[in-house]
CSV table of C-alpha atoms in Angstrom, one decimal:
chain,number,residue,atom,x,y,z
U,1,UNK,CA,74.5,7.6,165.2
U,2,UNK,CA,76.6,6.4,162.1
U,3,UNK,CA,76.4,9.8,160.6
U,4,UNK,CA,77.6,11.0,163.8
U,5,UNK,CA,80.5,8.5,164.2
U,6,UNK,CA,81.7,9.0,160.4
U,7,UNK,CA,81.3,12.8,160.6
U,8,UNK,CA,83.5,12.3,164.2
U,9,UNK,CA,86.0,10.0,162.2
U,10,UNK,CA,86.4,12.5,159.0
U,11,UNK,CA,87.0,15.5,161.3
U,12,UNK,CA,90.1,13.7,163.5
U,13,UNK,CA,91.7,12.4,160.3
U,14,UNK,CA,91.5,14.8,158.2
U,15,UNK,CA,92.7,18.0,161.0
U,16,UNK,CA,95.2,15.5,161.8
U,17,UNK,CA,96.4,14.4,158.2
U,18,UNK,CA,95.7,17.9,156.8
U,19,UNK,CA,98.0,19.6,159.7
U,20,UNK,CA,100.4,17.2,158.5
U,21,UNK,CA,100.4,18.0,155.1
U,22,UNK,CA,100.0,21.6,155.3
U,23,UNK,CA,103.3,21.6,157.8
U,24,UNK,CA,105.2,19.4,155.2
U,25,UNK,CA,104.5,21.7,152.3
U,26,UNK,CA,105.2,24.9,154.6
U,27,UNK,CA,108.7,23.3,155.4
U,28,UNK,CA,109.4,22.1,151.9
U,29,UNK,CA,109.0,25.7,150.7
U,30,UNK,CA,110.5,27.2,153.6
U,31,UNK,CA,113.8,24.7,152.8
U,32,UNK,CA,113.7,25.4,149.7
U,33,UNK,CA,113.5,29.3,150.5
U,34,UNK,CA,116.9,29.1,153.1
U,35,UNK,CA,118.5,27.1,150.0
U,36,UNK,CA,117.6,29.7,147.6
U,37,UNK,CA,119.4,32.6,149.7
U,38,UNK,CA,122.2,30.2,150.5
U,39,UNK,CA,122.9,30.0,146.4
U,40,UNK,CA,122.2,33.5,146.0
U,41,UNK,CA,125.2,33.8,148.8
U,42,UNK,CA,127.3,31.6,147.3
U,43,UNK,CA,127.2,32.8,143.7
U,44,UNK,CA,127.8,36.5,144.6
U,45,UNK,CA,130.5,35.1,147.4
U,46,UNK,CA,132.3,33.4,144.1
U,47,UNK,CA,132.4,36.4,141.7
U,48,UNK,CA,133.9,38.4,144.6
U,49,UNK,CA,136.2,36.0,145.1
U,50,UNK,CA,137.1,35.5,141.0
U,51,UNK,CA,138.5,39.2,140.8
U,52,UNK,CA,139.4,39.4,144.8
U,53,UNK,CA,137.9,40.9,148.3
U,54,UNK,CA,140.8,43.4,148.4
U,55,UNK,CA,139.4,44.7,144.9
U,56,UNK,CA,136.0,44.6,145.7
U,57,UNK,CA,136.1,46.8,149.2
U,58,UNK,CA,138.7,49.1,147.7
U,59,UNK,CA,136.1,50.3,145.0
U,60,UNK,CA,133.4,48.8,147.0
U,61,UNK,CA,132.2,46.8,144.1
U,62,UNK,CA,132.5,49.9,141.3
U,63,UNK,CA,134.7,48.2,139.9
U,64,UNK,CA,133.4,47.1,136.0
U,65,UNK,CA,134.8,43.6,137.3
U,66,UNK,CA,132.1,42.3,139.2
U,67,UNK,CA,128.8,42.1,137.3
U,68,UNK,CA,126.1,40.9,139.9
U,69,UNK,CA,123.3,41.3,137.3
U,70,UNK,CA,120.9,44.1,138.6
U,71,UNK,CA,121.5,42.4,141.8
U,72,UNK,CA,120.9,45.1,144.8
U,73,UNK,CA,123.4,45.2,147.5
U,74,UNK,CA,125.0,47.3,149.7
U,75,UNK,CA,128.9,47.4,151.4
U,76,UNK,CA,129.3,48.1,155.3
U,77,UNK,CA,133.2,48.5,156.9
U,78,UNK,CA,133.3,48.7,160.3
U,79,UNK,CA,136.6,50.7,161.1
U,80,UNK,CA,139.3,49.7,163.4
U,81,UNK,CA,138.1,52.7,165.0
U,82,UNK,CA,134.8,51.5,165.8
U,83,UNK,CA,133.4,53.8,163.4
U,84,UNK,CA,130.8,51.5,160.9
U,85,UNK,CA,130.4,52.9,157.1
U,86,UNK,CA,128.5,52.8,153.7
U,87,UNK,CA,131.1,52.3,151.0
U,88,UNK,CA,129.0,51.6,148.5
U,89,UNK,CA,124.8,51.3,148.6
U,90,UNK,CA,122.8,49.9,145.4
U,91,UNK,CA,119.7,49.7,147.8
U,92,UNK,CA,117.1,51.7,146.1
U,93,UNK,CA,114.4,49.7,146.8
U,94,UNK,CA,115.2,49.9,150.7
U,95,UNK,CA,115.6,52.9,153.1
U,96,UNK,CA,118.7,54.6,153.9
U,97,UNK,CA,117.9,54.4,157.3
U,98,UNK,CA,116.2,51.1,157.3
U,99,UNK,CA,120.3,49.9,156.4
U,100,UNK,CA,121.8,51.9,158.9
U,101,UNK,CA,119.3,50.6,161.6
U,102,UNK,CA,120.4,47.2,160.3
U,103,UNK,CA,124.3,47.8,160.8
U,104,UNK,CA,123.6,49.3,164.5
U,105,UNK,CA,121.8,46.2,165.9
U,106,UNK,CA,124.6,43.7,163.7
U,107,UNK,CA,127.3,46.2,165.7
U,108,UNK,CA,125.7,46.0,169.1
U,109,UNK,CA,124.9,41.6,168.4
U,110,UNK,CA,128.8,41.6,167.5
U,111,UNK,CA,128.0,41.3,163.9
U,112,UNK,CA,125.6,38.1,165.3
U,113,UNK,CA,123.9,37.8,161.6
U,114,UNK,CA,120.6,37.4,161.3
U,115,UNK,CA,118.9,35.6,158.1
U,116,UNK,CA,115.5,36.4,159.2
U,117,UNK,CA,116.4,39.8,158.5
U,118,UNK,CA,113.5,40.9,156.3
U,119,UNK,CA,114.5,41.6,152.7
U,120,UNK,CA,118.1,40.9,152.9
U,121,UNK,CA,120.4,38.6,153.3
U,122,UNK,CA,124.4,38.7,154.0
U,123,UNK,CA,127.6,38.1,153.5
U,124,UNK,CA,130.4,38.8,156.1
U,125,UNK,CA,134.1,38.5,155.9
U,126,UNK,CA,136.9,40.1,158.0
U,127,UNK,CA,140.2,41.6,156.2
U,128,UNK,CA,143.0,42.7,158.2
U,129,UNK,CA,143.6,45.6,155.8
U,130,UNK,CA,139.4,46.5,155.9
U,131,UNK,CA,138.1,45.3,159.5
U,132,UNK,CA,134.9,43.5,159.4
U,133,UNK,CA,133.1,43.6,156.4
U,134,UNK,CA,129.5,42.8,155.4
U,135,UNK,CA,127.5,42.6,152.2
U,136,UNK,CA,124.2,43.3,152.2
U,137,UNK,CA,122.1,41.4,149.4
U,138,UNK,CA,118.8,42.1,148.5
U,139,UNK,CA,116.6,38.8,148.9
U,140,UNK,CA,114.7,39.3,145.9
U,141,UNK,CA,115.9,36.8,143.7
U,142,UNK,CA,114.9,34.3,146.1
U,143,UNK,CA,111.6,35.4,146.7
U,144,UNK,CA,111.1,35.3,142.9
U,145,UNK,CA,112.0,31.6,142.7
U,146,UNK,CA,110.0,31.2,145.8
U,147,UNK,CA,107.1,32.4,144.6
U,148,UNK,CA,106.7,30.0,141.7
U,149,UNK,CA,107.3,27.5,143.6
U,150,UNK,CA,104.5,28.2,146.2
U,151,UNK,CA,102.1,28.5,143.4
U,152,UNK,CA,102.6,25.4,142.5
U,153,UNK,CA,103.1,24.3,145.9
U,154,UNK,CA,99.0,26.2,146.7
U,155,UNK,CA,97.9,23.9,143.8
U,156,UNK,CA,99.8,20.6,145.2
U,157,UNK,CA,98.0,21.8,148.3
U,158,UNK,CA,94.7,22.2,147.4
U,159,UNK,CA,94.8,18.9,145.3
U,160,UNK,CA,96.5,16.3,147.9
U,161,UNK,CA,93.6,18.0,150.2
U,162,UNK,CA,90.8,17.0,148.4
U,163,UNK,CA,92.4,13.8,147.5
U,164,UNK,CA,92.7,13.6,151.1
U,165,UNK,CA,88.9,14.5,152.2
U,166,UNK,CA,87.8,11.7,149.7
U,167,UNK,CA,90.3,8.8,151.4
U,168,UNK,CA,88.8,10.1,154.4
U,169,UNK,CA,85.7,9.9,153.5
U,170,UNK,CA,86.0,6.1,152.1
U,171,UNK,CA,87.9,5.6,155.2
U,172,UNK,CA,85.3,6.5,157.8
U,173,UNK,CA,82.8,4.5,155.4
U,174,UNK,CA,85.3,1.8,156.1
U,175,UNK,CA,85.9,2.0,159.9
U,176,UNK,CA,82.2,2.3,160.6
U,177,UNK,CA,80.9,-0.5,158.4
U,178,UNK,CA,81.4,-3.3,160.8
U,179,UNK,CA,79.2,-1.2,163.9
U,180,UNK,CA,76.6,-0.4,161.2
U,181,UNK,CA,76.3,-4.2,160.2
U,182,UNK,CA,76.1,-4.4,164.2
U,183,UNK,CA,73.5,-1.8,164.5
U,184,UNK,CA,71.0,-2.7,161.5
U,185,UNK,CA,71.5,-6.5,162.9
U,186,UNK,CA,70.2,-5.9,166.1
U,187,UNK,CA,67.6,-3.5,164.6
U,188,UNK,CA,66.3,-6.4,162.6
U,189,UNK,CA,66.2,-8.7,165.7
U,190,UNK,CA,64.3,-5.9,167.3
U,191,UNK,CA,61.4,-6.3,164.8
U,192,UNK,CA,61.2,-9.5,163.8
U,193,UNK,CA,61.6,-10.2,167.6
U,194,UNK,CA,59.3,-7.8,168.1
U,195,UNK,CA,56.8,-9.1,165.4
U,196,UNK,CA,57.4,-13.0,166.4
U,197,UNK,CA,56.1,-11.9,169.9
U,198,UNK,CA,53.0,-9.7,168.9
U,199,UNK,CA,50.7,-12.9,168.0
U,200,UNK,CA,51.7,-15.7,170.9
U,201,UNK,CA,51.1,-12.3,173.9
U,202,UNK,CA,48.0,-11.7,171.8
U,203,UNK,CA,47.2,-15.6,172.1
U,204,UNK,CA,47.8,-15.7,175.8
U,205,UNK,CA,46.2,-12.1,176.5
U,206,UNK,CA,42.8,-14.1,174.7
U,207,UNK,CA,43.2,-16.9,177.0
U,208,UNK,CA,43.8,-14.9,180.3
U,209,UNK,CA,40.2,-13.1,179.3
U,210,UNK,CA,38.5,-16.8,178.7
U,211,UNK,CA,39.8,-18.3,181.8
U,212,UNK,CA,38.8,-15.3,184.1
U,213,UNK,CA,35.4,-15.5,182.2
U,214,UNK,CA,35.1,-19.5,183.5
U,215,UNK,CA,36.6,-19.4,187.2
U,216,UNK,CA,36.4,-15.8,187.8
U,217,UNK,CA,38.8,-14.0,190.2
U,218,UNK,CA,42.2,-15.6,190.5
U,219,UNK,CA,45.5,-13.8,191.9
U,220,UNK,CA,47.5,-16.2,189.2
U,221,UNK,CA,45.5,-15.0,186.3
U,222,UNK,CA,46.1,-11.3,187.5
U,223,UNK,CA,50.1,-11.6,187.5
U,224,UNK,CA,50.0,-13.7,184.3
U,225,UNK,CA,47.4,-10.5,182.8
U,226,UNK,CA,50.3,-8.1,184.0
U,227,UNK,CA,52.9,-9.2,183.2
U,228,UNK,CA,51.6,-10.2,179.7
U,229,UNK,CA,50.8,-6.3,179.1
U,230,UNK,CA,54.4,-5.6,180.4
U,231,UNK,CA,55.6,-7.7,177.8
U,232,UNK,CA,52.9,-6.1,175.5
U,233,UNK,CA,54.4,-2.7,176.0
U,234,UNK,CA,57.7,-3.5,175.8
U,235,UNK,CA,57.1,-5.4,172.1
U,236,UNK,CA,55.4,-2.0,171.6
U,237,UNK,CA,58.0,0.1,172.7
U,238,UNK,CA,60.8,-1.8,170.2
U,239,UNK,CA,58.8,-1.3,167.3
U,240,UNK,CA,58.6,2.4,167.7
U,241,UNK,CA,62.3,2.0,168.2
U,242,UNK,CA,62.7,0.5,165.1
U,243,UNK,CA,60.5,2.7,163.3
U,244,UNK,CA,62.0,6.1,164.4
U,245,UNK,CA,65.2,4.1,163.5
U,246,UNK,CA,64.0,3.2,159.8
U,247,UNK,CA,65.9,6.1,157.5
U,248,UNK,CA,62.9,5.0,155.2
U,249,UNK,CA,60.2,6.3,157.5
U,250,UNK,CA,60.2,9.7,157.6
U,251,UNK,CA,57.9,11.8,160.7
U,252,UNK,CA,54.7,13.3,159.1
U,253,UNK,CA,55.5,16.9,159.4
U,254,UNK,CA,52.5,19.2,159.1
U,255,UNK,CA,52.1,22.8,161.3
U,256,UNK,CA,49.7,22.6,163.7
U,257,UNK,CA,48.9,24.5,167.2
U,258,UNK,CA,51.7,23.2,169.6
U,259,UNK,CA,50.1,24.6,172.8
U,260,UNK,CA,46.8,22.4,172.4
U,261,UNK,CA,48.6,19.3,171.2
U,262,UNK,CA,50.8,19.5,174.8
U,263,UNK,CA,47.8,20.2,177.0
U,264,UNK,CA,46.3,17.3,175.1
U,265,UNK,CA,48.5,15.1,176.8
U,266,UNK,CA,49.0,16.8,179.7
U,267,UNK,CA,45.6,17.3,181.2
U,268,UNK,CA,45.0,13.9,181.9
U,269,UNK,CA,48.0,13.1,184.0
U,270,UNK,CA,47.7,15.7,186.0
U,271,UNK,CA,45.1,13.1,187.3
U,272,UNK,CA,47.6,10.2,187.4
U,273,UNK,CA,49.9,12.9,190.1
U,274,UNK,CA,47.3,13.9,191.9
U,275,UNK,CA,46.3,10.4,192.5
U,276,UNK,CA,49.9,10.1,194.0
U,277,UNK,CA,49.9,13.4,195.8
U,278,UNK,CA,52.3,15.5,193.3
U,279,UNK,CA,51.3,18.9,192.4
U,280,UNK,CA,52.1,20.2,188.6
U,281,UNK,CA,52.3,23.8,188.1
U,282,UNK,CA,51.9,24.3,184.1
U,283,UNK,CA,53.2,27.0,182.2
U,284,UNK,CA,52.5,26.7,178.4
U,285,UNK,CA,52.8,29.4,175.9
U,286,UNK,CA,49.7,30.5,173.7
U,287,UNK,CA,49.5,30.6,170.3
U,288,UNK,CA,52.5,28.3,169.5
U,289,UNK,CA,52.3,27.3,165.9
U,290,UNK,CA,55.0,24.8,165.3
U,291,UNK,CA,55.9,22.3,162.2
U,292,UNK,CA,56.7,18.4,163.1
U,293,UNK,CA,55.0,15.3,163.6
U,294,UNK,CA,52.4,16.1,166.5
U,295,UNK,CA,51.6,12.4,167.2
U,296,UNK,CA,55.4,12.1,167.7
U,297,UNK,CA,55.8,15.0,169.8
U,298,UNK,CA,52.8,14.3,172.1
U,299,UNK,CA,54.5,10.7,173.0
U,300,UNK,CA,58.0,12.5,173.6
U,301,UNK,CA,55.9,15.4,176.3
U,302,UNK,CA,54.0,12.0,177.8
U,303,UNK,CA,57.4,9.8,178.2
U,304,UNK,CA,58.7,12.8,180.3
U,305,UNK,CA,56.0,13.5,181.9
U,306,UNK,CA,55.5,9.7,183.2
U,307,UNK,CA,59.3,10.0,183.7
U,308,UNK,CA,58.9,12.5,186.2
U,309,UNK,CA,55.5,11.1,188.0
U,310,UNK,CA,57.4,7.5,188.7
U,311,UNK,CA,60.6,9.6,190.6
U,312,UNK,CA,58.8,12.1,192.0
U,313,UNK,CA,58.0,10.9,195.8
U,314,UNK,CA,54.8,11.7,197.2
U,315,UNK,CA,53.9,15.3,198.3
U,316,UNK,CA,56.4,16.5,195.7
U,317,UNK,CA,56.3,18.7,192.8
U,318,UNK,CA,56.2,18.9,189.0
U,319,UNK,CA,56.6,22.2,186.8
U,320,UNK,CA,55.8,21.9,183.1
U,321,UNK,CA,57.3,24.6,181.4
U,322,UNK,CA,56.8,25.7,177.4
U,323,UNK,CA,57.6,28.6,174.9
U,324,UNK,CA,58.9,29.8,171.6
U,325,UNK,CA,61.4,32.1,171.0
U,326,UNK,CA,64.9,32.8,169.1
U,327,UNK,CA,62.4,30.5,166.3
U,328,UNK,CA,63.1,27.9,169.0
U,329,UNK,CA,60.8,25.7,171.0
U,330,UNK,CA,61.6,25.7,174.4
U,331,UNK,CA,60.3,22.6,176.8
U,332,UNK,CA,61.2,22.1,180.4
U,333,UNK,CA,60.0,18.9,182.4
U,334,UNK,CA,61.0,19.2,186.2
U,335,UNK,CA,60.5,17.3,189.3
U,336,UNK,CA,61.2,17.2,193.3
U,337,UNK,CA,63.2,14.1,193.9
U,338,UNK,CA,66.7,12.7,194.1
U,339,UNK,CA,69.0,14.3,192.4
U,340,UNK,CA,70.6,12.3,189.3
U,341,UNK,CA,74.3,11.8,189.5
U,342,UNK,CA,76.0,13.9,186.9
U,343,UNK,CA,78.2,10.5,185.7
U,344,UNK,CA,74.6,8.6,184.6
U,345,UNK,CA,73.1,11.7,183.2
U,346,UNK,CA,73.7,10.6,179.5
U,347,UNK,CA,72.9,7.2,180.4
U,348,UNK,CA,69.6,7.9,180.9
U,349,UNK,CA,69.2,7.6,177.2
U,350,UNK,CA,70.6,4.5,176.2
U,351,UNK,CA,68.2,1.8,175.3
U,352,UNK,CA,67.0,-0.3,178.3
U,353,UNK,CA,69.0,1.0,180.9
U,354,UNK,CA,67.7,2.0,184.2
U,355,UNK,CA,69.1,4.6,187.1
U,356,UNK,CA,68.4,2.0,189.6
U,357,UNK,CA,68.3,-1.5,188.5
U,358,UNK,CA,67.4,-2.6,191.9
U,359,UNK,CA,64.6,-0.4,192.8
U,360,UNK,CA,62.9,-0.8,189.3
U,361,UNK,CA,62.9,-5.0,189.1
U,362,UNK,CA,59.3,-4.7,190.1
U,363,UNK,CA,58.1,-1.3,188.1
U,364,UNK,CA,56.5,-0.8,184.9
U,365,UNK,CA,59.5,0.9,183.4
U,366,UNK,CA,61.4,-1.0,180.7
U,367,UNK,CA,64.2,1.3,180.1
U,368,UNK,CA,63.3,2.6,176.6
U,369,UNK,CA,61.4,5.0,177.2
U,370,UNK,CA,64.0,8.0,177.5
U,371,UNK,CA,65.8,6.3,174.6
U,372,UNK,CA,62.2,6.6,172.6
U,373,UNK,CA,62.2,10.0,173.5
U,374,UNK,CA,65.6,11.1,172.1
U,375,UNK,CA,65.1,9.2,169.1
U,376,UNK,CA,61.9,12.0,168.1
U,377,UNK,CA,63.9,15.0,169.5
U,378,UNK,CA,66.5,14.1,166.9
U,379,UNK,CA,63.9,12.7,164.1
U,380,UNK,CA,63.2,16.7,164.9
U,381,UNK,CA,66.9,18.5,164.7
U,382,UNK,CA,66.3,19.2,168.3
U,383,UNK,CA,68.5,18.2,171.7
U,384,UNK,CA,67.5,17.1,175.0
U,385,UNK,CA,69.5,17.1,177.9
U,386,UNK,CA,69.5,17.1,181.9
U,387,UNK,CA,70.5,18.9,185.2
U,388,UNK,CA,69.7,18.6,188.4
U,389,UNK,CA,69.6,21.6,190.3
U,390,UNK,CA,67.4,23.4,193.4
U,391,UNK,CA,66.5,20.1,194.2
U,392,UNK,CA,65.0,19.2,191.3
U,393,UNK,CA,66.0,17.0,188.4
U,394,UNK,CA,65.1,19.2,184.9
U,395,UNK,CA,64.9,17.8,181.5
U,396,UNK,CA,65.1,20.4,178.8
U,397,UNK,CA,64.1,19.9,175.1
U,398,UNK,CA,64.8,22.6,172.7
U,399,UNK,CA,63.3,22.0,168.7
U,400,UNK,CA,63.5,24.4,166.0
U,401,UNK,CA,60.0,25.8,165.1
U,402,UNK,CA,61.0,26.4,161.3
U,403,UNK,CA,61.2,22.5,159.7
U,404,UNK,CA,65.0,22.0,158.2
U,405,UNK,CA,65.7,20.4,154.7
């Protein structure tokens, strides 16, 4: 459950935290990208400007006056006319006709520029003398800059992430501590709870024995004997709690024949249901070799299976389904009765809780029974869960056949 909780805790903070930082450092570089084309602009703008626009679109930048460096550009005139043309192109890295699609859709947006343009960047300025102008710059002096900076900006990444995961990680611890303190406190009141009780019930269960020995028969001494056993099996029932809790106590895994060890335990109660008037209709595969604790596993199959006797009314049905396949074990536990409502469904498995509080005051069920069985479907790396459908409540258990780790 902690490792659950944490692992829950580390996944929200760090998608949230990481999306964060990941949008931060695409931003910074994509700021720092726009800035880089706006200098780029700015600079070629002022060395126009130096010698004068008239000068540059009367030679369309020939002229030995303006030295952009390498720099690759290109110089569009649209005419009074309408007419749009070339004066100058120093674009060998793009497409003639890549340009000229570029100056059609600027013509038909009413020179609308675009920065997203890919590869180039602008400058536009209207003379009298000239019309509207535009210079087309190539971007990749930007990209250049741009590039060194998202290499660093890939290493800043990858190093605030981790730095990140282990904050996370310490911060999870952190979060969970206080419900772990919580959890192994009540785990310890469980046993020595648990333990405290074992030797007075054993005390009184003596006693009952001696006193029915001296005056026989007595109703008293019966609901004393009963209700000492119901205490009996609940003290019972906690420590197996707090054993298949123990991360020190680890289930006796072995491989053994899966089929024999379910029939084991399911061959006598088919007595106990027909004693109340339930038929079972049983359906185990042969041959099922499977590794895991079988003591374990045979008190899981029996806590369903006295699950489904105690709800099942009388006259009804139980079907005990079991197979492997997919490396899978497959174990289905249904019964005739009412259905469960879908909003108490994972319930069910919560330590000493009840469907029906009020109809169980008098039975033998103590509520941890489910919760028991859970605990060795997980101890296993398997999942149990429950539907009610065709009139019939169904638990199914699926375990991996091949032990993990």
């Amino acid at each position: 459950m902690i490792k659950s909780l944490r692992k829950k805790i580390s996944i929200i903070f760090a998608s949230l935290l990481g999306a964060i930082w990941i949008l931060i450092i695409v931003l910074f570089n994509w700021t720092n990208y726009k800035a880089q084309l706006k200098e780029l602009r700015s600079s070629v703008r002022s060395e126009i400007k130096e010698s004068g626009w008239n000068r540059f679109l009367r030679t369309g930048g020939e002229d030995e006056a303006f030295d952009f460096e390498g720099l690759e550009y290109c110089v569009v005139q649209l005419k009074k006319d309408g007419t749009v043309s070339v004066r100058a192109n120093h674009f060998p890295s793009i497409p003639e006709e890549l340009l000229k699609e570029y100056i059609v859709q600027q013509r038909e947006n009413n020179w609308k520029l675009d920065d997203g343009f890919s590869r180039i960047t602008h400058i536009s300025k209207f003379k009298k003398k000239y019309g509207r102008c535009l210079v087309l710059i190539s971007t990749k002096p930007a990209v250049r800059t741009e590039l060194k900076l998202a290499a660093v900006s890939l290493f800043v990444a990858g190093a605030g992430m981790f730095m990140l995961v282990m904050a996370i990680k310490y911060l999870s611890g952190w979060l969970v501590r206080p419900v772990e303190e919580s959890i192994q406190s009540e785990k310890k009141f469980m046993s020595n709870a648990s333990h405290e009780l074992k030797t007075p019930l054993t005390v009184i269960r003596t006693n009952i024995e001696l006193l029915s020995d001296e005056i026989g028969e007595n109703k008293h001494l019966q609901y004393i004997g009963m209700e000492t056993e119901r205490m009996v099996s609940l003290v019972n029932k906690m420590l197996t709690l707090v054993r298949l809790d123990a991360h020190y106590t680890k289930p006796k895994f072995q491989k053994f024949r899966l089929d024999e060890a379910l029939l084991n335990v399911i061959y006598p109660m088919e007595s106990v249901a027909f004693e109340k008037g339930i038929s079972m209709d049983i359906r185990v595969g042969e041959q099922m070799w499977f590794t895991g604790d079988e003591e374990q596993l045979q008190s899981m199959v029996s806590i369903l299976l006295d699950n489904a006797i105690s709800y099942t009314p009388k006259g009804g049905s139980i079907d005990i389904g079991a197979e492997v396949h997919s490396r899978k074990f497959h174990l289905t536990v249904a019964n005739t009765g009412e259905p469960i409502p879908a909003e108490l469904k994972d319930k069910l498995f919560e330590r000493f809780y009840r469907q029906d509080e009020a109809r169980e005051s008098t039975s033998e069920h103590l509520g941890l029974g489910l919760s028991i069985a859970k605990s060795i479907i997980t101890k296993h790396h398997g999942k149990i869960h429950v539907e009610s459908a065709g009139g019939k409540n169904i638990f199914h258990v699926v375990l991996p056949v091949v032990k993990k780790g």
